[in-house]
CSV table of C-alpha atoms in Angstrom, one decimal:
chain,number,residue,atom,x,y,z
A,1,UNK,CA,171.7,-58.2,43.0
A,2,UNK,CA,172.1,-61.3,41.2
A,3,UNK,CA,175.0,-61.3,38.5
A,4,UNK,CA,174.5,-61.2,34.8
A,5,UNK,CA,176.3,-64.3,34.2
A,6,UNK,CA,178.2,-67.3,35.8
A,7,UNK,CA,180.6,-69.7,34.0
A,8,UNK,CA,181.1,-72.6,36.1
A,9,UNK,CA,184.3,-74.6,35.0
A,10,UNK,CA,185.8,-78.0,36.7
A,11,UNK,CA,189.0,-76.6,34.9
A,12,UNK,CA,190.0,-73.1,34.3
A,13,UNK,CA,193.3,-71.4,33.7
A,14,UNK,CA,193.8,-68.8,36.5
A,15,UNK,CA,197.3,-67.2,36.2
A,16,UNK,CA,199.8,-70.1,36.9
A,17,UNK,CA,197.3,-72.5,38.0
A,18,UNK,CA,194.4,-74.8,36.6
A,19,UNK,CA,191.6,-75.2,39.0
A,20,UNK,CA,187.7,-75.5,39.4
A,21,UNK,CA,185.8,-71.8,39.4
A,22,UNK,CA,182.8,-70.1,39.0
A,23,UNK,CA,183.6,-66.7,36.9
A,24,UNK,CA,181.0,-64.1,37.8
A,25,UNK,CA,180.4,-61.3,35.2
A,26,UNK,CA,178.4,-57.8,35.3
A,27,UNK,CA,178.9,-55.2,33.1
A,28,UNK,CA,181.0,-57.2,30.8
A,29,UNK,CA,183.9,-57.6,33.6
A,30,UNK,CA,185.0,-60.3,36.0
A,31,UNK,CA,183.3,-59.1,39.2
A,32,UNK,CA,184.2,-62.3,41.4
A,33,UNK,CA,186.0,-65.8,41.3
A,34,UNK,CA,183.6,-68.2,43.4
A,35,UNK,CA,183.9,-71.9,44.0
A,36,UNK,CA,182.9,-74.1,41.6
A,37,UNK,CA,180.4,-75.8,44.3
A,38,UNK,CA,179.1,-72.7,45.2
A,39,UNK,CA,178.2,-70.4,42.5
A,40,UNK,CA,176.1,-67.1,43.1
A,41,UNK,CA,172.7,-66.3,41.8
A,42,UNK,CA,172.7,-65.2,38.2
A,43,UNK,CA,170.4,-64.3,35.4
A,44,UNK,CA,172.5,-66.8,33.3
A,45,UNK,CA,174.4,-69.6,34.6
A,46,UNK,CA,176.7,-71.8,32.0
A,47,UNK,CA,178.3,-74.9,33.2
A,48,UNK,CA,181.5,-76.2,31.1
A,49,UNK,CA,181.2,-79.8,30.2
A,50,UNK,CA,184.0,-82.1,31.7
A,51,UNK,CA,186.2,-82.1,28.7
A,52,UNK,CA,186.3,-78.3,28.3
A,53,UNK,CA,188.7,-76.0,30.2
A,54,UNK,CA,187.9,-72.1,30.3
A,55,UNK,CA,190.6,-69.9,29.0
A,56,UNK,CA,191.0,-66.2,28.9
A,57,UNK,CA,190.6,-64.9,25.6
A,58,UNK,CA,193.7,-64.5,23.7
A,59,UNK,CA,195.4,-61.2,22.5
A,60,UNK,CA,197.2,-61.4,19.2
A,61,UNK,CA,199.1,-58.2,19.0
A,62,UNK,CA,200.2,-59.0,15.4
A,63,UNK,CA,197.3,-59.2,12.7
A,64,UNK,CA,197.3,-57.8,9.0
A,65,UNK,CA,193.5,-56.6,8.5
A,66,UNK,CA,194.4,-55.0,5.1
A,67,UNK,CA,191.2,-53.1,5.2
A,68,UNK,CA,191.0,-50.4,3.4
A,69,UNK,CA,192.9,-50.6,0.4
A,70,UNK,CA,193.6,-54.3,0.0
A,71,UNK,CA,190.3,-55.6,1.6
A,72,UNK,CA,190.2,-58.2,-1.3
A,73,UNK,CA,193.2,-59.7,0.8
A,74,UNK,CA,191.3,-59.6,4.1
A,75,UNK,CA,189.0,-57.2,6.1
A,76,UNK,CA,188.0,-56.2,9.5
A,77,UNK,CA,184.7,-58.4,9.4
A,78,UNK,CA,186.3,-61.6,8.2
A,79,UNK,CA,189.5,-61.0,10.4
A,80,UNK,CA,187.8,-60.5,13.4
A,81,UNK,CA,185.2,-63.3,12.9
A,82,UNK,CA,188.2,-65.8,12.4
A,83,UNK,CA,190.0,-64.3,15.6
A,84,UNK,CA,186.8,-64.9,17.7
A,85,UNK,CA,186.6,-68.7,16.4
A,86,UNK,CA,190.1,-69.0,17.3
A,87,UNK,CA,189.5,-68.1,20.9
A,88,UNK,CA,191.3,-64.6,20.2
A,89,UNK,CA,189.2,-61.7,21.9
A,90,UNK,CA,191.9,-58.8,21.2
A,91,UNK,CA,193.7,-58.1,17.9
A,92,UNK,CA,196.3,-55.3,17.3
A,93,UNK,CA,196.1,-54.3,13.6
A,94,UNK,CA,199.5,-53.8,11.7
A,95,UNK,CA,200.0,-50.4,9.9
A,96,UNK,CA,200.8,-51.8,6.4
A,97,UNK,CA,199.2,-53.9,3.7
A,98,UNK,CA,196.2,-51.2,4.0
A,99,UNK,CA,196.0,-48.3,1.8
A,100,UNK,CA,196.5,-45.8,3.2
A,101,UNK,CA,199.1,-47.1,5.7
A,102,UNK,CA,198.8,-45.9,9.5
A,103,UNK,CA,201.4,-43.3,9.2
A,104,UNK,CA,199.4,-40.3,10.1
A,105,UNK,CA,196.4,-39.5,12.6
A,106,UNK,CA,194.5,-38.8,9.2
A,107,UNK,CA,195.2,-42.2,7.9
A,108,UNK,CA,194.5,-43.8,11.6
A,109,UNK,CA,190.8,-42.0,11.3
A,110,UNK,CA,190.7,-43.5,7.8
A,111,UNK,CA,191.4,-47.3,9.1
A,112,UNK,CA,189.1,-46.5,12.1
A,113,UNK,CA,186.1,-45.4,9.9
A,114,UNK,CA,186.6,-48.6,7.9
A,115,UNK,CA,186.5,-50.7,11.1
A,116,UNK,CA,183.3,-49.1,12.5
A,117,UNK,CA,180.2,-51.7,13.0
A,118,UNK,CA,182.6,-54.7,11.9
A,119,UNK,CA,184.3,-55.7,14.8
A,120,UNK,CA,184.0,-59.0,16.2
A,121,UNK,CA,186.6,-58.7,18.7
A,122,UNK,CA,188.3,-55.7,20.5
A,123,UNK,CA,190.6,-54.2,18.1
A,124,UNK,CA,193.5,-51.6,18.7
A,125,UNK,CA,195.9,-49.9,16.0
A,126,UNK,CA,199.8,-49.9,15.7
A,127,UNK,CA,201.2,-46.9,14.1
A,128,UNK,CA,203.8,-47.1,11.5
A,129,UNK,CA,207.5,-45.5,11.6
A,130,UNK,CA,208.5,-44.8,7.9
A,131,UNK,CA,211.2,-42.2,6.7
A,132,UNK,CA,208.8,-39.3,6.1
A,133,UNK,CA,206.9,-39.3,9.1
A,134,UNK,CA,209.0,-38.7,12.4
A,135,UNK,CA,207.1,-35.6,12.9
A,136,UNK,CA,203.9,-37.6,13.1
A,137,UNK,CA,205.0,-39.8,15.7
A,138,UNK,CA,204.0,-37.7,18.5
A,139,UNK,CA,200.3,-37.0,17.1
A,140,UNK,CA,199.9,-40.7,16.6
A,141,UNK,CA,200.9,-41.5,20.2
A,142,UNK,CA,198.5,-38.8,21.3
A,143,UNK,CA,195.8,-40.5,19.2
A,144,UNK,CA,196.1,-43.7,21.0
A,145,UNK,CA,198.1,-46.3,18.8
A,146,UNK,CA,199.8,-49.0,20.9
A,147,UNK,CA,203.4,-47.9,19.5
A,148,UNK,CA,205.1,-48.1,15.9
A,149,UNK,CA,206.1,-50.8,13.5
A,150,UNK,CA,209.0,-50.2,11.3
A,151,UNK,CA,210.9,-52.2,8.9
A,152,UNK,CA,214.8,-52.7,8.5
A,153,UNK,CA,214.6,-53.4,5.0
A,154,UNK,CA,212.0,-53.4,2.0
A,155,UNK,CA,208.6,-53.9,3.8
A,156,UNK,CA,207.1,-55.4,0.3
A,157,UNK,CA,204.7,-52.7,-0.2
A,158,UNK,CA,205.6,-49.4,-1.9
A,159,UNK,CA,203.7,-47.3,0.5
A,160,UNK,CA,205.5,-48.5,3.6
A,161,UNK,CA,209.4,-47.4,3.3
A,162,UNK,CA,212.0,-49.1,5.4
A,163,UNK,CA,214.4,-47.3,7.9
A,164,UNK,CA,218.0,-46.8,7.3
A,165,UNK,CA,220.0,-47.1,10.3
A,166,UNK,CA,220.4,-43.3,10.8
A,167,UNK,CA,216.7,-42.8,10.5
A,168,UNK,CA,216.0,-45.9,12.7
A,169,UNK,CA,218.2,-44.1,15.6
A,170,UNK,CA,216.1,-41.1,15.3
A,171,UNK,CA,212.9,-42.8,15.4
A,172,UNK,CA,213.9,-44.8,18.3
A,173,UNK,CA,215.0,-41.4,20.2
A,174,UNK,CA,211.6,-40.1,19.4
A,175,UNK,CA,210.0,-43.4,20.8
A,176,UNK,CA,212.1,-43.3,23.9
A,177,UNK,CA,210.9,-39.4,24.6
A,178,UNK,CA,207.5,-40.7,24.0
A,179,UNK,CA,207.6,-43.8,26.4
A,180,UNK,CA,206.4,-45.4,23.4
A,181,UNK,CA,207.0,-49.1,22.2
A,182,UNK,CA,209.0,-49.5,18.8
A,183,UNK,CA,208.3,-53.1,17.3
A,184,UNK,CA,210.9,-54.0,14.4
A,185,UNK,CA,210.8,-56.3,11.3
A,186,UNK,CA,214.4,-57.2,12.0
A,187,UNK,CA,216.0,-58.2,9.0
A,188,UNK,CA,219.1,-56.4,7.4
A,189,UNK,CA,218.6,-56.2,3.7
A,190,UNK,CA,222.5,-56.4,2.9
A,191,UNK,CA,222.7,-59.5,3.9
A,192,UNK,CA,220.0,-61.3,2.0
A,193,UNK,CA,221.2,-63.3,-1.2
A,194,UNK,CA,218.9,-63.0,-3.9
A,195,UNK,CA,221.2,-64.9,-6.1
A,196,UNK,CA,220.2,-68.0,-4.2
A,197,UNK,CA,216.6,-67.9,-5.2
A,198,UNK,CA,216.0,-71.1,-7.3
A,199,UNK,CA,212.2,-70.8,-8.5
A,200,UNK,CA,210.0,-73.4,-6.7
A,201,UNK,CA,212.9,-74.7,-4.5
A,202,UNK,CA,212.6,-74.0,-0.9
A,203,UNK,CA,216.2,-74.5,-0.1
A,204,UNK,CA,216.9,-71.7,-2.4
A,205,UNK,CA,214.5,-69.4,-0.6
A,206,UNK,CA,215.9,-70.1,2.7
A,207,UNK,CA,219.4,-69.8,1.6
A,208,UNK,CA,218.4,-66.4,0.5
A,209,UNK,CA,217.4,-65.2,3.9
A,210,UNK,CA,220.3,-66.3,6.2
A,211,UNK,CA,219.9,-66.2,10.0
A,212,UNK,CA,222.8,-63.8,9.8
A,213,UNK,CA,220.3,-61.3,8.4
A,214,UNK,CA,218.2,-61.4,11.5
A,215,UNK,CA,221.2,-61.4,13.8
A,216,UNK,CA,222.6,-58.1,12.4
A,217,UNK,CA,219.2,-56.4,12.4
A,218,UNK,CA,218.5,-57.6,16.0
A,219,UNK,CA,222.0,-56.2,17.1
A,220,UNK,CA,221.3,-52.8,15.5
A,221,UNK,CA,217.8,-52.9,17.5
A,222,UNK,CA,219.5,-53.7,20.8
A,223,UNK,CA,222.2,-51.2,20.3
A,224,UNK,CA,219.8,-48.4,19.5
A,225,UNK,CA,217.7,-49.6,22.6
A,226,UNK,CA,220.5,-49.3,24.8
A,227,UNK,CA,221.8,-46.1,23.7
A,228,UNK,CA,218.3,-44.2,23.7
A,229,UNK,CA,216.5,-46.2,26.3
A,230,UNK,CA,213.6,-46.8,24.0
A,231,UNK,CA,211.3,-49.8,24.6
A,232,UNK,CA,212.0,-52.4,21.6
A,233,UNK,CA,210.0,-55.5,20.4
A,234,UNK,CA,211.4,-58.0,18.1
A,235,UNK,CA,208.6,-59.4,15.9
A,236,UNK,CA,208.3,-63.0,14.4
A,237,UNK,CA,211.7,-64.2,15.5
A,238,UNK,CA,212.6,-67.1,13.4
A,239,UNK,CA,216.5,-67.3,14.1
A,240,UNK,CA,217.4,-69.1,17.3
A,241,UNK,CA,220.8,-68.2,16.8
A,242,UNK,CA,219.7,-64.6,18.0
A,243,UNK,CA,218.6,-65.9,21.3
A,244,UNK,CA,221.9,-65.6,23.0
A,245,UNK,CA,222.4,-61.8,22.1
A,246,UNK,CA,219.1,-61.0,23.1
A,247,UNK,CA,219.7,-62.7,26.4
A,248,UNK,CA,222.8,-60.8,27.1
A,249,UNK,CA,221.3,-57.4,26.4
A,250,UNK,CA,218.6,-58.1,28.7
A,251,UNK,CA,221.1,-59.0,31.4
A,252,UNK,CA,222.3,-55.5,30.8
A,253,UNK,CA,218.7,-54.0,31.2
A,254,UNK,CA,218.0,-53.4,27.6
A,255,UNK,CA,214.2,-53.2,27.5
A,256,UNK,CA,213.5,-55.5,24.6
A,257,UNK,CA,210.7,-58.1,24.0
A,258,UNK,CA,210.4,-61.0,21.7
A,259,UNK,CA,207.8,-62.8,19.8
A,260,UNK,CA,207.5,-65.9,17.9
A,261,UNK,CA,204.7,-67.1,15.7
A,262,UNK,CA,202.8,-70.5,15.4
A,263,UNK,CA,204.2,-71.5,11.9
A,264,UNK,CA,207.9,-71.2,13.4
A,265,UNK,CA,207.1,-73.5,16.3
A,266,UNK,CA,205.1,-76.2,13.9
A,267,UNK,CA,207.0,-76.4,10.4
A,268,UNK,CA,210.5,-77.4,9.4
A,269,UNK,CA,212.4,-76.4,6.4
A,270,UNK,CA,213.0,-80.2,5.7
A,271,UNK,CA,209.6,-80.8,5.4
A,272,UNK,CA,208.5,-77.8,3.2
A,273,UNK,CA,207.8,-79.5,-0.8
A,274,UNK,CA,209.2,-77.3,-3.4
A,275,UNK,CA,206.5,-75.2,-4.9
A,276,UNK,CA,204.6,-75.0,-1.7
A,277,UNK,CA,204.5,-71.3,-1.7
A,278,UNK,CA,201.7,-71.3,1.1
A,279,UNK,CA,204.5,-71.8,3.4
A,280,UNK,CA,206.4,-68.8,2.5
A,281,UNK,CA,207.1,-66.2,5.1
A,282,UNK,CA,209.6,-63.7,5.9
A,283,UNK,CA,211.8,-64.4,7.8
A,284,UNK,CA,211.4,-67.8,6.8
A,285,UNK,CA,210.6,-71.2,8.3
A,286,UNK,CA,214.0,-72.7,9.2
A,287,UNK,CA,215.2,-76.5,10.2
A,288,UNK,CA,213.9,-78.6,12.8
A,289,UNK,CA,216.8,-77.9,15.0
A,290,UNK,CA,216.2,-74.4,14.9
A,291,UNK,CA,212.5,-74.7,15.6
A,292,UNK,CA,213.3,-76.8,18.7
A,293,UNK,CA,215.5,-74.2,19.8
A,294,UNK,CA,212.8,-71.7,19.8
A,295,UNK,CA,210.6,-73.8,22.0
A,296,UNK,CA,213.6,-73.9,24.3
A,297,UNK,CA,213.7,-70.2,24.4
A,298,UNK,CA,210.0,-69.5,25.3
A,299,UNK,CA,210.1,-68.0,28.8
A,300,UNK,CA,213.7,-67.2,28.4
A,301,UNK,CA,214.0,-64.9,25.5
A,302,UNK,CA,211.0,-65.3,23.7
A,303,UNK,CA,208.0,-63.7,25.5
A,304,UNK,CA,205.0,-64.1,23.4
A,305,UNK,CA,203.5,-66.0,20.4
A,306,UNK,CA,201.3,-64.2,18.2
A,307,UNK,CA,200.0,-65.2,14.9
A,308,UNK,CA,201.4,-62.5,12.3
A,309,UNK,CA,198.3,-63.4,10.1
A,310,UNK,CA,199.3,-62.0,6.7
A,311,UNK,CA,196.8,-63.2,4.4
A,312,UNK,CA,196.6,-62.7,0.7
A,313,UNK,CA,194.5,-63.6,-2.4
A,314,UNK,CA,195.2,-67.3,-3.8
A,315,UNK,CA,196.6,-65.5,-6.9
A,316,UNK,CA,199.4,-63.8,-5.0
A,317,UNK,CA,200.3,-67.0,-3.3
A,318,UNK,CA,200.1,-69.1,-6.5
A,319,UNK,CA,201.7,-66.4,-8.7
A,320,UNK,CA,204.7,-67.8,-10.7
A,321,UNK,CA,203.5,-71.1,-10.5
A,322,UNK,CA,205.0,-72.1,-7.1
A,323,UNK,CA,208.0,-69.7,-7.4
A,324,UNK,CA,209.1,-68.8,-3.9
A,325,UNK,CA,210.6,-65.5,-5.4
A,326,UNK,CA,207.5,-64.3,-6.5
A,327,UNK,CA,204.8,-65.4,-4.4
A,328,UNK,CA,203.6,-63.3,-1.7
A,329,UNK,CA,205.0,-64.0,1.8
A,330,UNK,CA,202.6,-64.4,4.5
A,331,UNK,CA,200.7,-67.1,6.6
A,332,UNK,CA,197.1,-66.6,7.5
A,333,UNK,CA,196.6,-68.3,11.0
A,334,UNK,CA,194.7,-66.1,13.3
A,335,UNK,CA,191.8,-68.8,13.5
A,336,UNK,CA,194.5,-71.5,14.4
A,337,UNK,CA,197.1,-70.1,16.4
A,338,UNK,CA,195.6,-71.6,19.7
A,339,UNK,CA,195.3,-75.1,18.4
A,340,UNK,CA,198.6,-75.1,16.5
A,341,UNK,CA,200.4,-74.0,19.5
A,342,UNK,CA,198.5,-76.4,22.2
A,343,UNK,CA,199.3,-79.3,19.5
A,344,UNK,CA,203.1,-78.6,19.6
A,345,UNK,CA,203.2,-77.5,23.3
A,346,UNK,CA,201.5,-80.8,24.5
A,347,UNK,CA,203.8,-83.0,22.6
A,348,UNK,CA,206.8,-81.3,24.4
A,349,UNK,CA,205.1,-81.5,28.0
A,350,UNK,CA,203.7,-78.2,28.4
A,351,UNK,CA,200.3,-77.3,30.1
A,352,UNK,CA,197.6,-75.0,29.0
A,353,UNK,CA,198.8,-72.4,31.7
A,354,UNK,CA,202.2,-72.0,29.4
A,355,UNK,CA,200.0,-71.4,26.3
A,356,UNK,CA,198.0,-68.9,28.0
A,357,UNK,CA,200.8,-67.1,29.4
A,358,UNK,CA,202.7,-66.9,25.8
A,359,UNK,CA,199.5,-66.0,23.7
A,360,UNK,CA,197.1,-64.2,26.3
A,361,UNK,CA,198.7,-62.5,29.2
A,362,UNK,CA,202.1,-61.7,28.1
A,363,UNK,CA,201.1,-59.9,25.0
A,364,UNK,CA,198.5,-58.1,26.9
A,365,UNK,CA,201.0,-56.9,29.4
A,366,UNK,CA,203.4,-55.6,26.9
A,367,UNK,CA,201.1,-53.5,25.0
A,368,UNK,CA,199.4,-52.2,28.4
A,369,UNK,CA,196.1,-54.0,28.3
A,370,UNK,CA,196.2,-55.2,32.0
A,371,UNK,CA,192.4,-55.8,31.6
A,372,UNK,CA,192.8,-58.3,28.9
A,373,UNK,CA,194.2,-62.0,28.6
A,374,UNK,CA,193.6,-63.1,32.2
A,375,UNK,CA,190.7,-64.6,34.3
A,376,UNK,CA,190.9,-62.0,37.0
A,377,UNK,CA,188.5,-59.6,39.0
A,378,UNK,CA,188.3,-56.5,37.2
A,379,UNK,CA,189.6,-57.9,34.0
A,380,UNK,CA,187.2,-57.9,30.8
A,381,UNK,CA,184.9,-61.1,30.6
A,382,UNK,CA,186.7,-62.4,27.3
A,383,UNK,CA,186.5,-65.9,27.8
A,384,UNK,CA,186.7,-69.1,25.7
A,385,UNK,CA,185.4,-72.8,26.2
A,386,UNK,CA,188.1,-75.0,25.0
A,387,UNK,CA,188.4,-78.7,24.4
A,388,UNK,CA,191.9,-79.7,24.5
A,389,UNK,CA,191.7,-83.1,23.8
A,390,UNK,CA,189.4,-83.0,20.7
A,391,UNK,CA,191.3,-83.0,17.3
A,392,UNK,CA,190.4,-81.8,13.9
A,393,UNK,CA,191.7,-81.6,10.4
A,394,UNK,CA,192.1,-78.1,9.1
A,395,UNK,CA,189.6,-77.7,6.2
A,396,UNK,CA,190.2,-74.2,4.6
A,397,UNK,CA,186.6,-74.0,3.3
A,398,UNK,CA,185.4,-73.6,6.9
A,399,UNK,CA,188.1,-70.9,8.1
A,400,UNK,CA,186.5,-67.6,8.3
A,401,UNK,CA,189.5,-65.3,7.1
A,402,UNK,CA,188.8,-64.2,3.5
A,403,UNK,CA,190.6,-66.3,1.4
A,404,UNK,CA,190.5,-70.2,1.4
A,405,UNK,CA,194.5,-70.4,1.7
A,406,UNK,CA,196.2,-71.9,4.8
A,407,UNK,CA,199.5,-73.4,5.6
A,408,UNK,CA,197.8,-75.5,7.9
A,409,UNK,CA,195.3,-77.1,5.3
A,410,UNK,CA,195.0,-81.0,5.8
A,411,UNK,CA,197.0,-80.8,9.3
A,412,UNK,CA,195.6,-82.6,12.4
A,413,UNK,CA,195.4,-80.2,15.6
A,414,UNK,CA,194.6,-80.7,18.8
A,415,UNK,CA,192.1,-78.3,20.8
A,416,UNK,CA,188.8,-77.2,19.5
A,417,UNK,CA,187.3,-73.8,20.3
A,418,UNK,CA,183.6,-74.5,21.1
A,419,UNK,CA,182.5,-71.0,22.3
A,420,UNK,CA,184.1,-67.3,22.7
A,421,UNK,CA,182.5,-64.6,24.8
A,422,UNK,CA,183.5,-60.9,24.3
A,423,UNK,CA,182.8,-58.8,27.4
A,424,UNK,CA,180.4,-61.7,28.8
A,425,UNK,CA,178.3,-61.8,25.5
A,426,UNK,CA,179.0,-64.9,23.1
A,427,UNK,CA,180.7,-64.1,19.9
A,428,UNK,CA,178.4,-65.7,17.1
A,429,UNK,CA,179.6,-64.3,13.9
A,430,UNK,CA,176.4,-62.4,13.3
A,431,UNK,CA,176.0,-59.3,15.1
A,432,UNK,CA,179.7,-57.7,15.8
A,433,UNK,CA,180.0,-56.1,19.1
A,434,UNK,CA,183.8,-55.5,19.2
A,435,UNK,CA,185.3,-52.2,20.3
A,436,UNK,CA,188.1,-50.1,19.1
A,437,UNK,CA,190.8,-49.7,21.7
A,438,UNK,CA,192.9,-46.7,22.4
A,439,UNK,CA,196.4,-47.2,24.6
A,440,UNK,CA,195.6,-46.0,27.9
A,441,UNK,CA,198.8,-45.3,29.3
């Protein structure tokens, strides 16, 4: 029988190599990898242009969709349409900023009902670990969440409380018992210096959230992971000073993974203008030397790069007239992550196989999605037609997330996503055909 679809590319990222291939697709899965010059018969054959590279769809495990409850900030339709436009074919939704948060099975089901019929990419869900829901972790795990998110300081929203050290230890013991992954916003609130805040001056905001706050919280995460045997993951690492401690813990056998985000690999504190609250995020964007140390830590301690897409309304970003203490902290970037990271990676001598490892395969592997994030027989046919040498200037009016706010506005980036396929079907932004995912193991 003829295949349903064959995608022919002179350049395709297959694991650690880039090579020519004919990707054969039937039933939404990759069924064969044939020679470029000898493609099998198919109902449809698509040949990529010579300036294009075939990539696996990215897996973004850190996306705040915010629906239901704060859908004016973002929603499933807009977030997943933006993801697909940026070459992301799988997202995991964070458990907070929606109302209700994903801290009980009933709340998970409310979120799943809200997502029904709106998904342009495949979507899974994190559960939340908060002070009052220790008994809810096992039912949420059984319901298929991919792990649990917790904060070690004020989360910024009242309905998602943070864990004090004793409660964090209890939650880590429970996730160890379940075999679940605990992902942690690791800043120690006791080491923040709110007195340093100085209105619209970025230097004051940066001083208010020192690297020591990340280092201390990460030390707690590592100690609890080592004591309980739990699997831990540090989200959005900003402070490169924590890298040696993380490296040492891994050498001792602690099961900890680490992510950073495109904005920490792109911007530098020295170049953040006063009042530019579109660049406010927590933990903060640090100095250029710190940024370069994070680049150096990729494939050493930092395993993956994900967006931490955290949008809000323009009013929340602008409240206080550019006051970093009052504006909402978060950067909306799910559509721009691939181009942003590729721009920086190319400047530093990396190739597309590195970017795919950081943004597709490693995130998929850490959360147990072995059929995502790779061009391989048996994997979902989630694929991206990418023009790495084409550049564009970010126009916020052409981004698909709900509100026209972006830290990257006006920035020139390399790499254009020309087409995205989800399980072999083009994602056009018109008819959603994404699925809801459950943790399978």
